[in-house]
């Protein structure tokens, strides 16, 4: 689909999380997702015992998809299925289809708990720390 103008950069925090170092945007099938500097992510939620096979949670290019996915899960600006499909879409730009399918299926099977864990407080937090209130859709861009 689209391309990124610049790759995201992160600042490692003492709590094991990573903070987005500058504003970042990526084009996906339904529009442009924009995330402001300061948004906090853990990268891909890969269990530590799976790192040997799957790779580190902040491994590039998986982290591009994980960043967008974490923001969508936190801000709830779309439904869970859409957020998971966007993760898959971004990852397909960089990974073999079989590997993408495994990661996407893991989200499908185990992502509900993470989706449900983000309530109104998390949505407010996401908006205060980088999440825009809306996603710039192609329709809005054409106006």
mmCIF file of N, CA and C in Angstrom:
data_model
loop_
_atom_site.group_PDB
_atom_site.id
_atom_site.type_symbol
_atom_site.label_atom_id
_atom_site.label_comp_id
_atom_site.label_asym_id
_atom_site.label_seq_id
_atom_site.Cartn_x
_atom_site.Cartn_y
_atom_site.Cartn_z
ATOM 1 N N UNK A 1 0.857 -1.170 0.000
ATOM 2 C CA UNK A 1 0.000 0.000 0.000
ATOM 3 C C UNK A 1 0.895 1.222 0.000
ATOM 4 N N UNK A 2 0.924 2.030 1.050
ATOM 5 C CA UNK A 2 1.739 3.233 1.069
ATOM 6 C C UNK A 2 3.093 2.995 1.680
ATOM 7 N N UNK A 3 3.827 4.050 1.815
ATOM 8 C CA UNK A 3 5.140 3.943 2.425
ATOM 9 C C UNK A 3 5.236 4.880 3.604
ATOM 10 N N UNK A 4 6.235 4.664 4.414
ATOM 11 C CA UNK A 4 6.496 5.529 5.551
ATOM 12 C C UNK A 4 7.508 6.578 5.110
ATOM 13 N N UNK A 5 7.315 7.813 5.522
ATOM 14 C CA UNK A 5 8.283 8.854 5.207
ATOM 15 C C UNK A 5 9.585 8.608 5.964
ATOM 16 N N UNK A 6 9.456 8.265 7.223
ATOM 17 C CA UNK A 6 10.613 7.997 8.073
ATOM 18 C C UNK A 6 10.300 6.788 8.943
ATOM 19 N N UNK A 7 11.327 6.091 9.373
ATOM 20 C CA UNK A 7 11.119 4.947 10.251
ATOM 21 C C UNK A 7 10.989 5.433 11.688
ATOM 22 N N UNK A 8 10.209 4.739 12.502
ATOM 23 C CA UNK A 8 10.061 5.176 13.893
ATOM 24 C C UNK A 8 11.352 4.958 14.683
ATOM 25 N N UNK A 9 11.579 5.826 15.650
ATOM 26 C CA UNK A 9 12.715 5.683 16.566
ATOM 27 C C UNK A 9 12.157 5.682 17.983
ATOM 28 N N UNK A 10 12.826 4.938 18.859
ATOM 29 C CA UNK A 10 12.317 4.761 20.210
ATOM 30 C C UNK A 10 13.377 5.090 21.244
ATOM 31 N N UNK A 11 12.905 5.502 22.401
ATOM 32 C CA UNK A 11 13.749 5.714 23.563
ATOM 33 C C UNK A 11 13.404 4.611 24.555
ATOM 34 N N UNK A 12 14.400 3.794 24.920
ATOM 35 C CA UNK A 12 14.171 2.722 25.889
ATOM 36 C C UNK A 12 13.966 3.326 27.268
ATOM 37 N N UNK A 13 12.967 2.845 27.973
ATOM 38 C CA UNK A 13 12.683 3.326 29.322
ATOM 39 C C UNK A 13 13.128 2.290 30.341
ATOM 40 N N UNK A 14 13.287 2.728 31.570
ATOM 41 C CA UNK A 14 13.728 1.821 32.637
ATOM 42 C C UNK A 14 12.720 0.719 32.942
ATOM 43 N N UNK A 15 11.447 0.958 32.633
ATOM 44 C CA UNK A 15 10.411 -0.032 32.931
ATOM 45 C C UNK A 15 10.268 -1.105 31.847
ATOM 46 N N UNK A 16 11.164 -1.101 30.854
ATOM 47 C CA UNK A 16 11.127 -2.086 29.793
ATOM 48 C C UNK A 16 10.247 -1.705 28.618
ATOM 49 N N UNK A 17 9.597 -0.562 28.703
ATOM 50 C CA UNK A 17 8.768 -0.071 27.614
ATOM 51 C C UNK A 17 9.613 0.840 26.724
ATOM 52 N N UNK A 18 9.037 1.238 25.598
ATOM 53 C CA UNK A 18 9.735 2.091 24.644
ATOM 54 C C UNK A 18 8.853 3.273 24.281
ATOM 55 N N UNK A 19 9.447 4.436 24.250
ATOM 56 C CA UNK A 19 8.716 5.671 23.963
ATOM 57 C C UNK A 19 9.055 6.144 22.554
ATOM 58 N N UNK A 20 8.030 6.473 21.776
ATOM 59 C CA UNK A 20 8.234 6.968 20.419
ATOM 60 C C UNK A 20 8.961 8.308 20.489
ATOM 61 N N UNK A 21 10.092 8.423 19.786
ATOM 62 C CA UNK A 21 10.964 9.592 19.900
ATOM 63 C C UNK A 21 10.475 10.796 19.100
ATOM 64 N N UNK A 22 9.674 10.574 18.065
ATOM 65 C CA UNK A 22 9.137 11.684 17.286
ATOM 66 C C UNK A 22 7.839 11.254 16.636
ATOM 67 N N UNK A 23 7.051 12.219 16.177
ATOM 68 C CA UNK A 23 5.791 11.911 15.507
ATOM 69 C C UNK A 23 6.059 10.959 14.343
ATOM 70 N N UNK A 24 5.124 10.045 14.105
ATOM 71 C CA UNK A 24 5.302 9.056 13.049
ATOM 72 C C UNK A 24 3.960 8.764 12.416
ATOM 73 N N UNK A 25 3.973 8.538 11.118
ATOM 74 C CA UNK A 25 2.733 8.184 10.432
ATOM 75 C C UNK A 25 3.017 7.095 9.411
ATOM 76 N N UNK A 26 1.964 6.337 9.116
ATOM 77 C CA UNK A 26 2.054 5.261 8.142
ATOM 78 C C UNK A 26 0.733 5.168 7.396
ATOM 79 N N UNK A 27 0.821 4.957 6.105
ATOM 80 C CA UNK A 27 -0.376 4.781 5.291
ATOM 81 C C UNK A 27 -0.778 3.310 5.303
ATOM 82 N N UNK A 28 -2.050 3.084 5.557
ATOM 83 C CA UNK A 28 -2.622 1.741 5.506
ATOM 84 C C UNK A 28 -3.813 1.782 4.558
ATOM 85 N N UNK A 29 -4.453 0.653 4.337
ATOM 86 C CA UNK A 29 -5.488 0.565 3.309
ATOM 87 C C UNK A 29 -6.637 1.559 3.481
ATOM 88 N N UNK A 30 -6.985 1.922 4.699
ATOM 89 C CA UNK A 30 -8.115 2.829 4.881
ATOM 90 C C UNK A 30 -7.719 4.266 5.177
ATOM 91 N N UNK A 31 -6.443 4.561 5.225
ATOM 92 C CA UNK A 31 -6.029 5.936 5.475
ATOM 93 C C UNK A 31 -4.646 6.014 6.085
ATOM 94 N N UNK A 32 -4.401 7.121 6.756
ATOM 95 C CA UNK A 32 -3.106 7.359 7.384
ATOM 96 C C UNK A 32 -3.273 7.316 8.901
ATOM 97 N N UNK A 33 -2.475 6.498 9.546
ATOM 98 C CA UNK A 33 -2.461 6.435 11.001
ATOM 99 C C UNK A 33 -1.307 7.316 11.459
ATOM 100 N N UNK A 34 -1.611 8.270 12.321
ATOM 101 C CA UNK A 34 -0.606 9.186 12.842
ATOM 102 C C UNK A 34 -0.481 8.987 14.351
ATOM 103 N N UNK A 35 0.757 8.868 14.815
ATOM 104 C CA UNK A 35 1.021 8.652 16.231
ATOM 105 C C UNK A 35 2.017 9.720 16.678
ATOM 106 N N UNK A 36 1.688 10.406 17.745
ATOM 107 C CA UNK A 36 2.549 11.491 18.228
ATOM 108 C C UNK A 36 3.696 10.976 19.079
ATOM 109 N N UNK A 37 4.743 11.738 19.080
ATOM 110 C CA UNK A 37 5.923 11.497 19.922
ATOM 111 C C UNK A 37 5.464 11.322 21.365
ATOM 112 N N UNK A 38 6.098 10.382 22.069
ATOM 113 C CA UNK A 38 5.760 10.151 23.469
ATOM 114 C C UNK A 38 4.873 8.945 23.693
ATOM 115 N N UNK A 39 4.258 8.398 22.613
ATOM 116 C CA UNK A 39 3.433 7.206 22.784
ATOM 117 C C UNK A 39 4.325 6.063 23.269
ATOM 118 N N UNK A 40 3.812 5.269 24.194
ATOM 119 C CA UNK A 40 4.602 4.207 24.826
ATOM 120 C C UNK A 40 4.100 2.844 24.343
ATOM 121 N N UNK A 41 5.045 1.973 23.982
ATOM 122 C CA UNK A 41 4.729 0.639 23.479
ATOM 123 C C UNK A 41 5.676 -0.392 24.084
ATOM 124 N N UNK A 42 5.253 -1.645 24.045
ATOM 125 C CA UNK A 42 6.161 -2.739 24.423
ATOM 126 C C UNK A 42 6.608 -3.496 23.186
ATOM 127 N N UNK A 43 6.281 -2.964 22.000
ATOM 128 C CA UNK A 43 6.585 -3.679 20.761
ATOM 129 C C UNK A 43 5.577 -4.792 20.573
ATOM 130 N N UNK A 44 5.970 -5.814 19.846
ATOM 131 C CA UNK A 44 5.090 -6.967 19.656
ATOM 132 C C UNK A 44 5.023 -7.754 20.961
ATOM 133 N N UNK A 45 3.839 -8.168 21.324
ATOM 134 C CA UNK A 45 3.661 -8.912 22.582
ATOM 135 C C UNK A 45 4.015 -10.380 22.372
ATOM 136 N N UNK A 46 5.304 -10.627 22.258
ATOM 137 C CA UNK A 46 5.816 -11.980 22.040
ATOM 138 C C UNK A 46 6.293 -12.521 23.388
ATOM 139 N N UNK A 47 5.754 -13.662 23.842
ATOM 140 C CA UNK A 47 6.243 -14.227 25.104
ATOM 141 C C UNK A 47 7.751 -14.479 25.031
ATOM 142 N N UNK A 48 8.442 -14.215 26.116
ATOM 143 C CA UNK A 48 9.896 -14.327 26.151
ATOM 144 C C UNK A 48 10.393 -15.693 25.681
ATOM 145 N N UNK A 49 9.677 -16.756 26.025
ATOM 146 C CA UNK A 49 10.118 -18.094 25.619
ATOM 147 C C UNK A 49 10.037 -18.295 24.102
ATOM 148 N N UNK A 50 9.288 -17.432 23.405
ATOM 149 C CA UNK A 50 9.162 -17.544 21.947
ATOM 150 C C UNK A 50 10.146 -16.648 21.195
ATOM 151 N N UNK A 51 10.947 -15.839 21.909
ATOM 152 C CA UNK A 51 11.870 -14.920 21.253
ATOM 153 C C UNK A 51 12.863 -15.653 20.353
ATOM 154 N N UNK A 52 13.289 -16.833 20.750
ATOM 155 C CA UNK A 52 14.258 -17.578 19.955
ATOM 156 C C UNK A 52 13.707 -17.854 18.559
ATOM 157 N N UNK A 53 12.431 -18.217 18.486
ATOM 158 C CA UNK A 53 11.804 -18.511 17.204
ATOM 159 C C UNK A 53 11.271 -17.246 16.523
ATOM 160 N N UNK A 54 10.557 -16.441 17.285
ATOM 161 C CA UNK A 54 9.832 -15.306 16.703
ATOM 162 C C UNK A 54 10.665 -14.035 16.588
ATOM 163 N N UNK A 55 11.663 -13.882 17.442
ATOM 164 C CA UNK A 55 12.448 -12.656 17.434
ATOM 165 C C UNK A 55 12.047 -11.732 18.572
ATOM 166 N N UNK A 56 12.868 -10.731 18.807
ATOM 167 C CA UNK A 56 12.649 -9.748 19.867
ATOM 168 C C UNK A 56 11.416 -8.893 19.550
ATOM 169 N N UNK A 57 10.653 -8.489 20.572
ATOM 170 C CA UNK A 57 9.450 -7.680 20.351
ATOM 171 C C UNK A 57 9.698 -6.349 19.636
ATOM 172 N N UNK A 58 10.908 -5.813 19.739
ATOM 173 C CA UNK A 58 11.210 -4.534 19.084
ATOM 174 C C UNK A 58 11.984 -4.734 17.777
ATOM 175 N N UNK A 59 12.006 -5.962 17.301
ATOM 176 C CA UNK A 59 12.713 -6.282 16.063
ATOM 177 C C UNK A 59 12.089 -5.543 14.882
ATOM 178 N N UNK A 60 12.944 -4.975 14.074
ATOM 179 C CA UNK A 60 12.489 -4.323 12.857
ATOM 180 C C UNK A 60 12.378 -5.402 11.778
ATOM 181 N N UNK A 61 11.367 -5.462 10.989
ATOM 182 C CA UNK A 61 10.301 -4.488 10.776
ATOM 183 C C UNK A 61 9.021 -4.768 11.566
ATOM 184 N N UNK A 62 8.979 -5.839 12.374
ATOM 185 C CA UNK A 62 7.767 -6.159 13.123
ATOM 186 C C UNK A 62 7.309 -4.983 13.976
ATOM 187 N N UNK A 63 8.258 -4.210 14.498
ATOM 188 C CA UNK A 63 7.906 -3.121 15.399
ATOM 189 C C UNK A 63 7.044 -2.059 14.711
ATOM 190 N N UNK A 64 7.156 -1.903 13.381
ATOM 191 C CA UNK A 64 6.305 -0.931 12.681
ATOM 192 C C UNK A 64 4.836 -1.342 12.828
ATOM 193 N N UNK A 65 4.577 -2.624 12.576
ATOM 194 C CA UNK A 65 3.210 -3.138 12.702
ATOM 195 C C UNK A 65 2.760 -3.115 14.157
ATOM 196 N N UNK A 66 3.664 -3.466 15.072
ATOM 197 C CA UNK A 66 3.323 -3.507 16.498
ATOM 198 C C UNK A 66 2.990 -2.111 17.031
ATOM 199 N N UNK A 67 3.724 -1.107 16.593
ATOM 200 C CA UNK A 67 3.471 0.262 17.042
ATOM 201 C C UNK A 67 2.064 0.707 16.649
ATOM 202 N N UNK A 68 1.717 0.505 15.393
ATOM 203 C CA UNK A 68 0.375 0.873 14.929
ATOM 204 C C UNK A 68 -0.676 0.070 15.693
ATOM 205 N N UNK A 69 -0.440 -1.213 15.837
ATOM 206 C CA UNK A 69 -1.391 -2.097 16.509
ATOM 207 C C UNK A 69 -1.588 -1.703 17.969
ATOM 208 N N UNK A 70 -0.498 -1.432 18.680
ATOM 209 C CA UNK A 70 -0.613 -1.009 20.087
ATOM 210 C C UNK A 70 -1.412 0.282 20.204
ATOM 211 N N UNK A 71 -1.145 1.223 19.296
ATOM 212 C CA UNK A 71 -1.874 2.487 19.329
ATOM 213 C C UNK A 71 -3.362 2.254 19.085
ATOM 214 N N UNK A 72 -3.688 1.424 18.104
ATOM 215 C CA UNK A 72 -5.098 1.148 17.806
ATOM 216 C C UNK A 72 -5.789 0.430 18.961
ATOM 217 N N UNK A 73 -5.092 -0.508 19.607
ATOM 218 C CA UNK A 73 -5.661 -1.202 20.762
ATOM 219 C C UNK A 73 -5.860 -0.238 21.933
ATOM 220 N N UNK A 74 -4.943 0.655 22.128
ATOM 221 C CA UNK A 74 -5.010 1.581 23.259
ATOM 222 C C UNK A 74 -6.076 2.658 23.038
ATOM 223 N N UNK A 75 -6.098 3.232 21.849
ATOM 224 C CA UNK A 75 -6.996 4.353 21.574
ATOM 225 C C UNK A 75 -8.413 3.928 21.190
ATOM 226 N N UNK A 76 -8.602 2.687 20.744
ATOM 227 C CA UNK A 76 -9.914 2.173 20.328
ATOM 228 C C UNK A 76 -10.574 3.077 19.293
ATOM 229 N N UNK A 77 -9.825 3.510 18.296
ATOM 230 C CA UNK A 77 -10.408 4.337 17.233
ATOM 231 C C UNK A 77 -10.984 3.491 16.097
ATOM 232 N N UNK A 78 -10.856 2.165 16.226
ATOM 233 C CA UNK A 78 -11.475 1.225 15.299
ATOM 234 C C UNK A 78 -11.791 -0.040 16.103
ATOM 235 N N UNK A 79 -12.439 -1.003 15.473
ATOM 236 C CA UNK A 79 -12.721 -2.240 16.197
ATOM 237 C C UNK A 79 -11.485 -3.148 16.203
ATOM 238 N N UNK A 80 -11.540 -4.176 17.045
ATOM 239 C CA UNK A 80 -10.384 -5.062 17.221
ATOM 240 C C UNK A 80 -10.003 -5.762 15.919
ATOM 241 N N UNK A 81 -10.975 -6.265 15.196
ATOM 242 C CA UNK A 81 -10.689 -6.973 13.940
ATOM 243 C C UNK A 81 -9.931 -6.071 12.970
ATOM 244 N N UNK A 82 -10.352 -4.821 12.863
ATOM 245 C CA UNK A 82 -9.668 -3.878 11.977
ATOM 246 C C UNK A 82 -8.234 -3.655 12.441
ATOM 247 N N UNK A 83 -8.044 -3.485 13.748
ATOM 248 C CA UNK A 83 -6.689 -3.285 14.284
ATOM 249 C C UNK A 83 -5.798 -4.485 13.960
ATOM 250 N N UNK A 84 -6.329 -5.704 14.107
ATOM 251 C CA UNK A 84 -5.559 -6.909 13.816
ATOM 252 C C UNK A 84 -5.250 -7.022 12.323
ATOM 253 N N UNK A 85 -6.206 -6.663 11.477
ATOM 254 C CA UNK A 85 -5.978 -6.713 10.030
ATOM 255 C C UNK A 85 -4.943 -5.678 9.593
ATOM 256 N N UNK A 86 -4.920 -4.532 10.254
ATOM 257 C CA UNK A 86 -3.912 -3.516 9.938
ATOM 258 C C UNK A 86 -2.524 -4.019 10.335
ATOM 259 N N UNK A 87 -2.410 -4.683 11.483
ATOM 260 C CA UNK A 87 -1.137 -5.301 11.871
ATOM 261 C C UNK A 87 -0.669 -6.244 10.762
ATOM 262 N N UNK A 88 -1.575 -7.109 10.312
ATOM 263 C CA UNK A 88 -1.259 -8.074 9.257
ATOM 264 C C UNK A 88 -0.856 -7.357 7.968
ATOM 265 N N UNK A 89 -1.591 -6.335 7.590
ATOM 266 C CA UNK A 89 -1.310 -5.577 6.363
ATOM 267 C C UNK A 89 0.096 -4.969 6.390
ATOM 268 N N UNK A 90 0.443 -4.338 7.499
ATOM 269 C CA UNK A 90 1.761 -3.707 7.600
ATOM 270 C C UNK A 90 2.853 -4.774 7.597
ATOM 271 N N UNK A 91 2.654 -5.832 8.330
ATOM 272 C CA UNK A 91 3.664 -6.885 8.406
ATOM 273 C C UNK A 91 3.885 -7.566 7.058
ATOM 274 N N UNK A 92 2.827 -7.686 6.253
ATOM 275 C CA UNK A 92 2.941 -8.327 4.939
ATOM 276 C C UNK A 92 3.881 -7.570 4.002
ATOM 277 N N UNK A 93 4.156 -6.326 4.287
ATOM 278 C CA UNK A 93 5.093 -5.549 3.463
ATOM 279 C C UNK A 93 6.526 -6.043 3.628
ATOM 280 N N UNK A 94 6.797 -6.737 4.729
ATOM 281 C CA UNK A 94 8.177 -7.068 5.088
ATOM 282 C C UNK A 94 8.443 -8.553 5.333
ATOM 283 N N UNK A 95 7.435 -9.337 5.582
ATOM 284 C CA UNK A 95 7.627 -10.723 6.021
ATOM 285 C C UNK A 95 7.001 -11.714 5.035
ATOM 286 N N UNK A 96 7.480 -12.952 5.116
ATOM 287 C CA UNK A 96 6.882 -14.032 4.336
ATOM 288 C C UNK A 96 5.448 -14.265 4.815
ATOM 289 N N UNK A 97 4.581 -14.611 3.890
ATOM 290 C CA UNK A 97 3.159 -14.767 4.218
ATOM 291 C C UNK A 97 2.919 -15.808 5.305
ATOM 292 N N UNK A 98 3.662 -16.900 5.321
ATOM 293 C CA UNK A 98 3.449 -17.931 6.334
ATOM 294 C C UNK A 98 3.765 -17.397 7.722
ATOM 295 N N UNK A 99 4.804 -16.565 7.821
ATOM 296 C CA UNK A 99 5.182 -16.005 9.119
ATOM 297 C C UNK A 99 4.159 -14.956 9.580
ATOM 298 N N UNK A 100 3.685 -14.169 8.634
ATOM 299 C CA UNK A 100 2.653 -13.178 8.948
ATOM 300 C C UNK A 100 1.405 -13.884 9.453
ATOM 301 N N UNK A 101 1.018 -14.972 8.789
ATOM 302 C CA UNK A 101 -0.182 -15.695 9.190
ATOM 303 C C UNK A 101 -0.067 -16.193 10.629
ATOM 304 N N UNK A 102 1.095 -16.714 11.012
ATOM 305 C CA UNK A 102 1.295 -17.212 12.378
ATOM 306 C C UNK A 102 1.109 -16.085 13.391
ATOM 307 N N UNK A 103 1.730 -14.933 13.130
ATOM 308 C CA UNK A 103 1.607 -13.811 14.074
ATOM 309 C C UNK A 103 0.179 -13.286 14.123
ATOM 310 N N UNK A 104 -0.461 -13.178 12.957
ATOM 311 C CA UNK A 104 -1.834 -12.687 12.916
ATOM 312 C C UNK A 104 -2.775 -13.660 13.627
ATOM 313 N N UNK A 105 -2.559 -14.959 13.448
ATOM 314 C CA UNK A 105 -3.400 -15.961 14.107
ATOM 315 C C UNK A 105 -3.220 -15.897 15.624
ATOM 316 N N UNK A 106 -1.990 -15.654 16.073
ATOM 317 C CA UNK A 106 -1.758 -15.494 17.514
ATOM 318 C C UNK A 106 -2.560 -14.304 18.048
ATOM 319 N N UNK A 107 -2.605 -13.218 17.289
ATOM 320 C CA UNK A 107 -3.425 -12.060 17.692
ATOM 321 C C UNK A 107 -4.895 -12.450 17.756
ATOM 322 N N UNK A 108 -5.342 -13.178 16.746
ATOM 323 C CA UNK A 108 -6.728 -13.599 16.680
ATOM 324 C C UNK A 108 -7.102 -14.449 17.898
ATOM 325 N N UNK A 109 -6.203 -15.356 18.279
ATOM 326 C CA UNK A 109 -6.487 -16.271 19.392
ATOM 327 C C UNK A 109 -6.299 -15.643 20.772
ATOM 328 N N UNK A 110 -5.301 -14.771 20.909
ATOM 329 C CA UNK A 110 -4.919 -14.296 22.243
ATOM 330 C C UNK A 110 -5.064 -12.791 22.455
ATOM 331 N N UNK A 111 -5.517 -12.057 21.461
ATOM 332 C CA UNK A 111 -5.562 -10.601 21.564
ATOM 333 C C UNK A 111 -6.749 -10.017 22.307
ATOM 334 N N UNK A 112 -7.799 -10.798 22.489
ATOM 335 C CA UNK A 112 -9.014 -10.249 23.105
ATOM 336 C C UNK A 112 -8.754 -9.688 24.500
ATOM 337 N N UNK A 113 -7.961 -10.389 25.285
ATOM 338 C CA UNK A 113 -7.673 -9.927 26.652
ATOM 339 C C UNK A 113 -6.981 -8.561 26.626
ATOM 340 N N UNK A 114 -6.026 -8.389 25.715
ATOM 341 C CA UNK A 114 -5.339 -7.094 25.594
ATOM 342 C C UNK A 114 -6.315 -6.014 25.130
ATOM 343 N N UNK A 115 -7.162 -6.350 24.163
ATOM 344 C CA UNK A 115 -8.152 -5.384 23.675
ATOM 345 C C UNK A 115 -9.073 -4.944 24.813
ATOM 346 N N UNK A 116 -9.577 -5.909 25.572
ATOM 347 C CA UNK A 116 -10.504 -5.615 26.663
ATOM 348 C C UNK A 116 -9.842 -4.871 27.818
ATOM 349 N N UNK A 117 -8.533 -5.015 27.958
ATOM 350 C CA UNK A 117 -7.838 -4.391 29.090
ATOM 351 C C UNK A 117 -7.703 -2.879 28.944
ATOM 352 N N UNK A 118 -7.972 -2.361 27.763
ATOM 353 C CA UNK A 118 -7.850 -0.918 27.546
ATOM 354 C C UNK A 118 -9.211 -0.260 27.674
ATOM 355 N N UNK A 119 -9.435 0.356 28.817
ATOM 356 C CA UNK A 119 -10.690 1.038 29.068
ATOM 357 C C UNK A 119 -10.594 2.514 28.758
ATOM 358 N N UNK A 120 -11.569 3.269 29.223
ATOM 359 C CA UNK A 120 -11.619 4.708 28.975
ATOM 360 C C UNK A 120 -10.362 5.396 29.484
ATOM 361 N N UNK A 121 -9.861 4.974 30.643
ATOM 362 C CA UNK A 121 -8.638 5.578 31.178
ATOM 363 C C UNK A 121 -7.459 5.408 30.235
ATOM 364 N N UNK A 122 -7.338 4.214 29.641
ATOM 365 C CA UNK A 122 -6.257 3.974 28.684
ATOM 366 C C UNK A 122 -6.444 4.789 27.416
ATOM 367 N N UNK A 123 -7.688 4.932 26.989
ATOM 368 C CA UNK A 123 -7.956 5.729 25.795
ATOM 369 C C UNK A 123 -7.593 7.193 26.054
ATOM 370 N N UNK A 124 -7.937 7.699 27.228
ATOM 371 C CA UNK A 124 -7.545 9.067 27.579
ATOM 372 C C UNK A 124 -6.025 9.181 27.651
ATOM 373 N N UNK A 125 -5.376 8.184 28.250
ATOM 374 C CA UNK A 125 -3.916 8.169 28.332
ATOM 375 C C UNK A 125 -3.306 8.189 26.931
ATOM 376 N N UNK A 126 -3.843 7.349 26.045
ATOM 377 C CA UNK A 126 -3.318 7.283 24.681
ATOM 378 C C UNK A 126 -3.438 8.633 23.988
ATOM 379 N N UNK A 127 -4.559 9.286 24.184
ATOM 380 C CA UNK A 127 -4.754 10.587 23.539
ATOM 381 C C UNK A 127 -3.840 11.663 24.141
ATOM 382 N N UNK A 128 -3.621 11.595 25.451
ATOM 383 C CA UNK A 128 -2.716 12.566 26.090
ATOM 384 C C UNK A 128 -1.265 12.317 25.714
ATOM 385 N N UNK A 129 -0.933 11.063 25.380
ATOM 386 C CA UNK A 129 0.452 10.695 25.094
ATOM 387 C C UNK A 129 0.667 10.307 23.640
ATOM 388 N N UNK A 130 -0.063 10.931 22.752
ATOM 389 C CA UNK A 130 0.275 10.778 21.355
ATOM 390 C C UNK A 130 -0.798 10.313 20.413
ATOM 391 N N UNK A 131 -1.864 9.723 20.882
ATOM 392 C CA UNK A 131 -2.881 9.228 19.962
ATOM 393 C C UNK A 131 -3.797 10.368 19.546
ATOM 394 N N UNK A 132 -3.981 10.546 18.260
ATOM 395 C CA UNK A 132 -4.938 11.520 17.768
ATOM 396 C C UNK A 132 -6.345 10.996 17.995
ATOM 397 N N UNK A 133 -7.304 11.879 18.033
ATOM 398 C CA UNK A 133 -8.689 11.497 18.281
ATOM 399 C C UNK A 133 -9.291 10.717 17.116
ATOM 400 N N UNK A 134 -8.695 10.844 15.959
ATOM 401 C CA UNK A 134 -9.252 10.164 14.799
ATOM 402 C C UNK A 134 -8.118 9.701 13.902
ATOM 403 N N UNK A 135 -8.471 8.864 12.977
ATOM 404 C CA UNK A 135 -7.532 8.436 11.946
ATOM 405 C C UNK A 135 -7.894 9.209 10.690
ATOM 406 N N UNK A 136 -6.893 9.737 10.017
ATOM 407 C CA UNK A 136 -7.134 10.471 8.772
ATOM 408 C C UNK A 136 -7.463 9.473 7.672
ATOM 409 N N UNK A 137 -8.734 9.376 7.316
ATOM 410 C CA UNK A 137 -9.138 8.412 6.308
ATOM 411 C C UNK A 137 -8.947 8.981 4.919
ATOM 412 N N UNK A 138 -8.890 8.116 3.938
ATOM 413 C CA UNK A 138 -8.740 8.541 2.557
ATOM 414 C C UNK A 138 -9.857 9.493 2.165
ATOM 415 N N UNK A 139 -11.078 9.229 2.643
ATOM 416 C CA UNK A 139 -12.209 10.092 2.311
ATOM 417 C C UNK A 139 -11.957 11.513 2.818
ATOM 418 N N UNK A 140 -11.452 11.640 4.059
ATOM 419 C CA UNK A 140 -11.161 12.957 4.619
ATOM 420 C C UNK A 140 -10.026 13.632 3.866
ATOM 421 N N UNK A 141 -9.033 12.850 3.401
ATOM 422 C CA UNK A 141 -7.905 13.416 2.682
ATOM 423 C C UNK A 141 -8.328 13.966 1.328
ATOM 424 N N UNK A 142 -9.388 13.387 0.736
ATOM 425 C CA UNK A 142 -9.842 13.812 -0.578
ATOM 426 C C UNK A 142 -10.678 15.093 -0.525
ATOM 427 N N UNK A 143 -11.095 15.514 0.666
ATOM 428 C CA UNK A 143 -11.911 16.732 0.799
ATOM 429 C C UNK A 143 -11.111 17.971 0.482
#
